[in-house]
Short mmCIF file of C-alpha atoms in Angstrom, two decimals:
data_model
loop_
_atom_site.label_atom_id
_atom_site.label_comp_id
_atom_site.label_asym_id
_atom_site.label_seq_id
_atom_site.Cartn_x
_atom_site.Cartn_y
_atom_site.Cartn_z
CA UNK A 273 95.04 34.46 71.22
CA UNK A 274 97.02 35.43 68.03
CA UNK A 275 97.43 31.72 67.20
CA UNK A 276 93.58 30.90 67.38
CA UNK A 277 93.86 31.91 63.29
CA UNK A 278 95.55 29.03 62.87
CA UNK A 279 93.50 26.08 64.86
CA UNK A 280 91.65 24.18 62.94
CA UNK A 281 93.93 23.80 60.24
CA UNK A 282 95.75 20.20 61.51
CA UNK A 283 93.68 17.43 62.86
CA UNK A 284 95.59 16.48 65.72
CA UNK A 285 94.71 13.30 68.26
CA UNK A 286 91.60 11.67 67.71
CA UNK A 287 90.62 14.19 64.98
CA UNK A 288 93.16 11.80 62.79
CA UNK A 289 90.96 9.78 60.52
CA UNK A 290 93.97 7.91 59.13
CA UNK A 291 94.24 3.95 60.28
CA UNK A 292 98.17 4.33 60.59
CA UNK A 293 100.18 7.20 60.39
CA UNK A 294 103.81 8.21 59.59
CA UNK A 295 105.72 10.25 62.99
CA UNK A 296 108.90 12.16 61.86
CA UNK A 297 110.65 14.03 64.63
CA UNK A 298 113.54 13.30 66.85
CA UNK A 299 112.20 12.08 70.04
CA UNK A 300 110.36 9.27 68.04
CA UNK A 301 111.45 6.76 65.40
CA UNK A 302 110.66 7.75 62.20
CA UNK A 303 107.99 4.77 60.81
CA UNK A 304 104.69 4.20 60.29
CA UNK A 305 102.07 2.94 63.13
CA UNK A 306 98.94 1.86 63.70
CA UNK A 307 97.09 5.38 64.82
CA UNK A 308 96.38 3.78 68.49
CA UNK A 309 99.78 3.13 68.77
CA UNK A 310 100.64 6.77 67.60
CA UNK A 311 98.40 7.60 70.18
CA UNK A 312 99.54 6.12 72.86
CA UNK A 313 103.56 7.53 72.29
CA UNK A 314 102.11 11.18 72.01
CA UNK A 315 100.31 10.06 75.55
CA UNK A 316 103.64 8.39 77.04
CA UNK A 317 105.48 12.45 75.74
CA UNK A 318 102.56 14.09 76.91
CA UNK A 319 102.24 15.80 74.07
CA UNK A 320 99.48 15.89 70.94
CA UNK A 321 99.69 13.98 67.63
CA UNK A 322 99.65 16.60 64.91
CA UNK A 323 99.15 15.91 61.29
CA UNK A 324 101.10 18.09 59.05
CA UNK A 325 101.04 16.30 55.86
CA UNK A 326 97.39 15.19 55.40
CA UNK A 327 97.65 14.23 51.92
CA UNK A 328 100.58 11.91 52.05
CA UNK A 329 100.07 8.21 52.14
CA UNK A 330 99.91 8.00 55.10
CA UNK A 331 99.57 11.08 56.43
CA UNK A 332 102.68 12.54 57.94
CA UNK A 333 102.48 13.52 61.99
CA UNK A 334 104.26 14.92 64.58
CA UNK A 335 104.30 14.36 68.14
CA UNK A 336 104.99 17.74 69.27
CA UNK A 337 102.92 20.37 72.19
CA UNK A 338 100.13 21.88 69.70
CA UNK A 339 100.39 24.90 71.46
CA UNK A 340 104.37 24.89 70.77
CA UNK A 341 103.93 23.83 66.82
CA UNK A 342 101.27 26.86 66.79
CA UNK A 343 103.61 29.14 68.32
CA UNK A 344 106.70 27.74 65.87
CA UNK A 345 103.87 28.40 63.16
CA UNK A 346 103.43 31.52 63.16
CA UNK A 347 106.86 32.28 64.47
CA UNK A 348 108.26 31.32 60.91
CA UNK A 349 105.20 32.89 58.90
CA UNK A 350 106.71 36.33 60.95
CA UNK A 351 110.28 35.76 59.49
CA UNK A 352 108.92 35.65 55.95
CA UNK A 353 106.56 38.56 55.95
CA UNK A 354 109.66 40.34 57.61
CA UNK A 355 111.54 39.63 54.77
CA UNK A 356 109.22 40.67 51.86
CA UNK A 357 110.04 43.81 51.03
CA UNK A 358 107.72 46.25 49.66
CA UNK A 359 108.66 47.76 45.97
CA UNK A 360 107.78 51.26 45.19
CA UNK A 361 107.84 52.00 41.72
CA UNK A 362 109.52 55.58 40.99
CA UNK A 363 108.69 57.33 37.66
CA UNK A 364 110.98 59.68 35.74
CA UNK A 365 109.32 61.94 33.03
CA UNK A 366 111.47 62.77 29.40
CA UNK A 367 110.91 64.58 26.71
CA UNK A 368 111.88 63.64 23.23
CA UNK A 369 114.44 66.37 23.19
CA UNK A 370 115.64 66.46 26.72
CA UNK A 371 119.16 68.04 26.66
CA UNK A 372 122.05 66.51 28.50
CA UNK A 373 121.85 69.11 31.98
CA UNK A 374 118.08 67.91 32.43
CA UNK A 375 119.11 63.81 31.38
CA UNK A 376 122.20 64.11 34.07
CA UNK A 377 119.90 65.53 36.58
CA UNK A 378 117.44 62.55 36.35
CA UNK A 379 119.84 59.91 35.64
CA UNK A 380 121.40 61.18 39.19
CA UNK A 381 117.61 60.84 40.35
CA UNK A 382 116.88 56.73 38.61
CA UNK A 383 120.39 55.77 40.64
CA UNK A 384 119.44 57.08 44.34
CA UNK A 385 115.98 55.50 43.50
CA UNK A 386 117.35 52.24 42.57
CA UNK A 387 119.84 51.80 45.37
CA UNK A 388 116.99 52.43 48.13
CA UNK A 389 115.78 49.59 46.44
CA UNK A 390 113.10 51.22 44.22
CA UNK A 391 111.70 50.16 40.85
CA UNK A 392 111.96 53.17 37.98
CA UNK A 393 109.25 53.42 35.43
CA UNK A 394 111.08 56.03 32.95
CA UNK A 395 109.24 57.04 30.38
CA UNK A 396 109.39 59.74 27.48
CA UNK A 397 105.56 61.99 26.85
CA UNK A 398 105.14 62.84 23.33
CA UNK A 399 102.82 65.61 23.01
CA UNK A 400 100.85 66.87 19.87
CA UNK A 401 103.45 66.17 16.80
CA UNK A 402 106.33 65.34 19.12
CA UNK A 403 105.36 61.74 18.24
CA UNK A 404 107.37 62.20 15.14
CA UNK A 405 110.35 61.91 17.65
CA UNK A 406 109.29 58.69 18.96
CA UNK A 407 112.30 56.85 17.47
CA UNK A 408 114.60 59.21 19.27
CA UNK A 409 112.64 58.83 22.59
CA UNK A 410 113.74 55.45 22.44
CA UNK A 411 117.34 56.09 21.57
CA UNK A 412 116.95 58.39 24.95
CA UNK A 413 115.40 55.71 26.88
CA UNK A 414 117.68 52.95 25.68
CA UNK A 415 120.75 55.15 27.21
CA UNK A 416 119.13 55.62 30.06
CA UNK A 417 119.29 52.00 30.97
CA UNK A 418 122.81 51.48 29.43
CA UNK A 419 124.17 54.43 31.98
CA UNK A 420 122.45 52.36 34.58
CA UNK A 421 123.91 48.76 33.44
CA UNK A 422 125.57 48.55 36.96
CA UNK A 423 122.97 49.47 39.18
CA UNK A 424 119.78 48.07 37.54
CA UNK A 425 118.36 45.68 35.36
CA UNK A 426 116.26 45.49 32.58
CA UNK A 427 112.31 44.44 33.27
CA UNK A 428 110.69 46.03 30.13
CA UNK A 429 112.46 47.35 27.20
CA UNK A 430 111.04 50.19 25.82
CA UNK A 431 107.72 50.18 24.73
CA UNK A 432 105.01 52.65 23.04
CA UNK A 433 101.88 52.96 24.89
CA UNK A 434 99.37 55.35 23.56
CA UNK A 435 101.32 59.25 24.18
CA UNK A 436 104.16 57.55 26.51
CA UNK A 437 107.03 55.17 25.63
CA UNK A 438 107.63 53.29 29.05
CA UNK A 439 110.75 50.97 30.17
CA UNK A 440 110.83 49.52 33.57
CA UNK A 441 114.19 48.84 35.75
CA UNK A 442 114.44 46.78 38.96
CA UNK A 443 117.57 47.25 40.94
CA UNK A 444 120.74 44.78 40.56
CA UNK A 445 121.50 43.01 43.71
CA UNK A 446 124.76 44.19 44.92
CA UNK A 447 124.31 47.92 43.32
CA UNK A 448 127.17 50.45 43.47
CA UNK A 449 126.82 51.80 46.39
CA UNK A 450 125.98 55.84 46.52
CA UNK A 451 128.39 58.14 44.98
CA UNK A 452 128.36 61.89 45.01
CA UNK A 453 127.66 63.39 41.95
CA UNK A 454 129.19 66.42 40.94
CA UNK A 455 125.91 67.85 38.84
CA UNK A 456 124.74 71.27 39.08
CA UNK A 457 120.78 71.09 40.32
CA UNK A 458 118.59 72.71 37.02
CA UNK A 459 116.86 75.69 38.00
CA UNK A 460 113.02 73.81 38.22
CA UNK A 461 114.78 70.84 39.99
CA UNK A 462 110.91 70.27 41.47
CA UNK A 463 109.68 69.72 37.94
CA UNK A 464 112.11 67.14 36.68
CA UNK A 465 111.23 64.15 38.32
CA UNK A 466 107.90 63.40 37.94
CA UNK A 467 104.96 62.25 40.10
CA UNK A 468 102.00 60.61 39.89
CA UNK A 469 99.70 63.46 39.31
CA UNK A 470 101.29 64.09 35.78
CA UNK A 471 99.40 61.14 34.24
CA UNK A 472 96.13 63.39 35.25
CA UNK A 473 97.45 66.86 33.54
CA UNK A 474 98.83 64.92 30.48
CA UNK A 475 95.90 63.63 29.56
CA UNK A 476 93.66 66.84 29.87
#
């Protein structure tokens, strides 16, 4: 059974070490007994007497069906690995000198990324004596994330990292929602954004 993962993890009946326990629930009054007396209400409900709070003094217990409070269990642990959401982390490649057609193009890019709920990682590749621009990469960079104020915040600001100056943006909650944009595609619309693979090539 699916729920045999998580036996073993509550003592329950005359696993309970404890001399008196505390019962919570609503069936029972909430108080501490003597663990034969504990015993005998989970007998009179026909039901177990599950420990949930082992390390309270005294322990905390239940009188609930084990099979039920297994079943509850993993129930809820369903509901919150529903709602973790995995983040992909998109990355958008600049120049020092990109011009305004190319910036628009990506910037279009960062917001459809951001309100799928996507991370950005954009980030401006100096190459040979294009470092001497690195100042200017980060003017670039820092308008990036200004033109994105309303659907993203800041993680990282930018920072210089060997050949690449990186800054990171997580979507707001609550981000504009999609707008068309009225932006001509460049004519190597494939090469603007840019993958994964171009960490490999940049450092050949």
């Amino acid at each position: 059974m699916k729920n045999d993962s998580l036996k073993g993890q509550h003592r329950i009946n005359e696993q309970i070490r404890a001399k008196e326990v505390r019962i919570v629930g609503d069936e029972v009054e909430a108080k501490v007994y003597p663990i034969a007396q504990a015993l005998r209400l989970a007998e009179e409900h026909e039901a177990d007497l599950v420990e949930i709070s082992p390390n309270a003094d005294p322990p905390v217990c239940r009188i609930i069906d084990y099979s039920k409070f297994l079943y509850q269990l993993k129930k809820r642990q369903k509901e919150q690995k529903a709602k973790q959401v995995k983040v992909n982390v998109k990355e958008i490649r600049f120049g020092p000198q990109t011009d305004d057609h190319d910036y628009n193009f990506k910037l279009k890019h960062a917001k459809g990324f951001l309100e799928d709920g996507d991370k950005v990682k954009a980030y401006v590749f100096f190459k040979g004596r294009s470092i001497l621009f690195k100042e200017q990469g980060e003017v670039l960079l820092l308008r990036f994330a200004n033109d994105l104020e309303d659907y993203a915040k800041v993680d990282q600001m930018p920072i210089l990292e060997g050949k690449r100056m990186t800054i990171q943006l997580s979507p707001k909650k609550g981000a504009a929602p999609k707008k068309p944009v009225a932006i001509k595609p460049a004519e190597n619309a494939s090469k603007v954004v840019s993958t994964e693979n171009e960490d490999e090539k940049e450092n050949e």
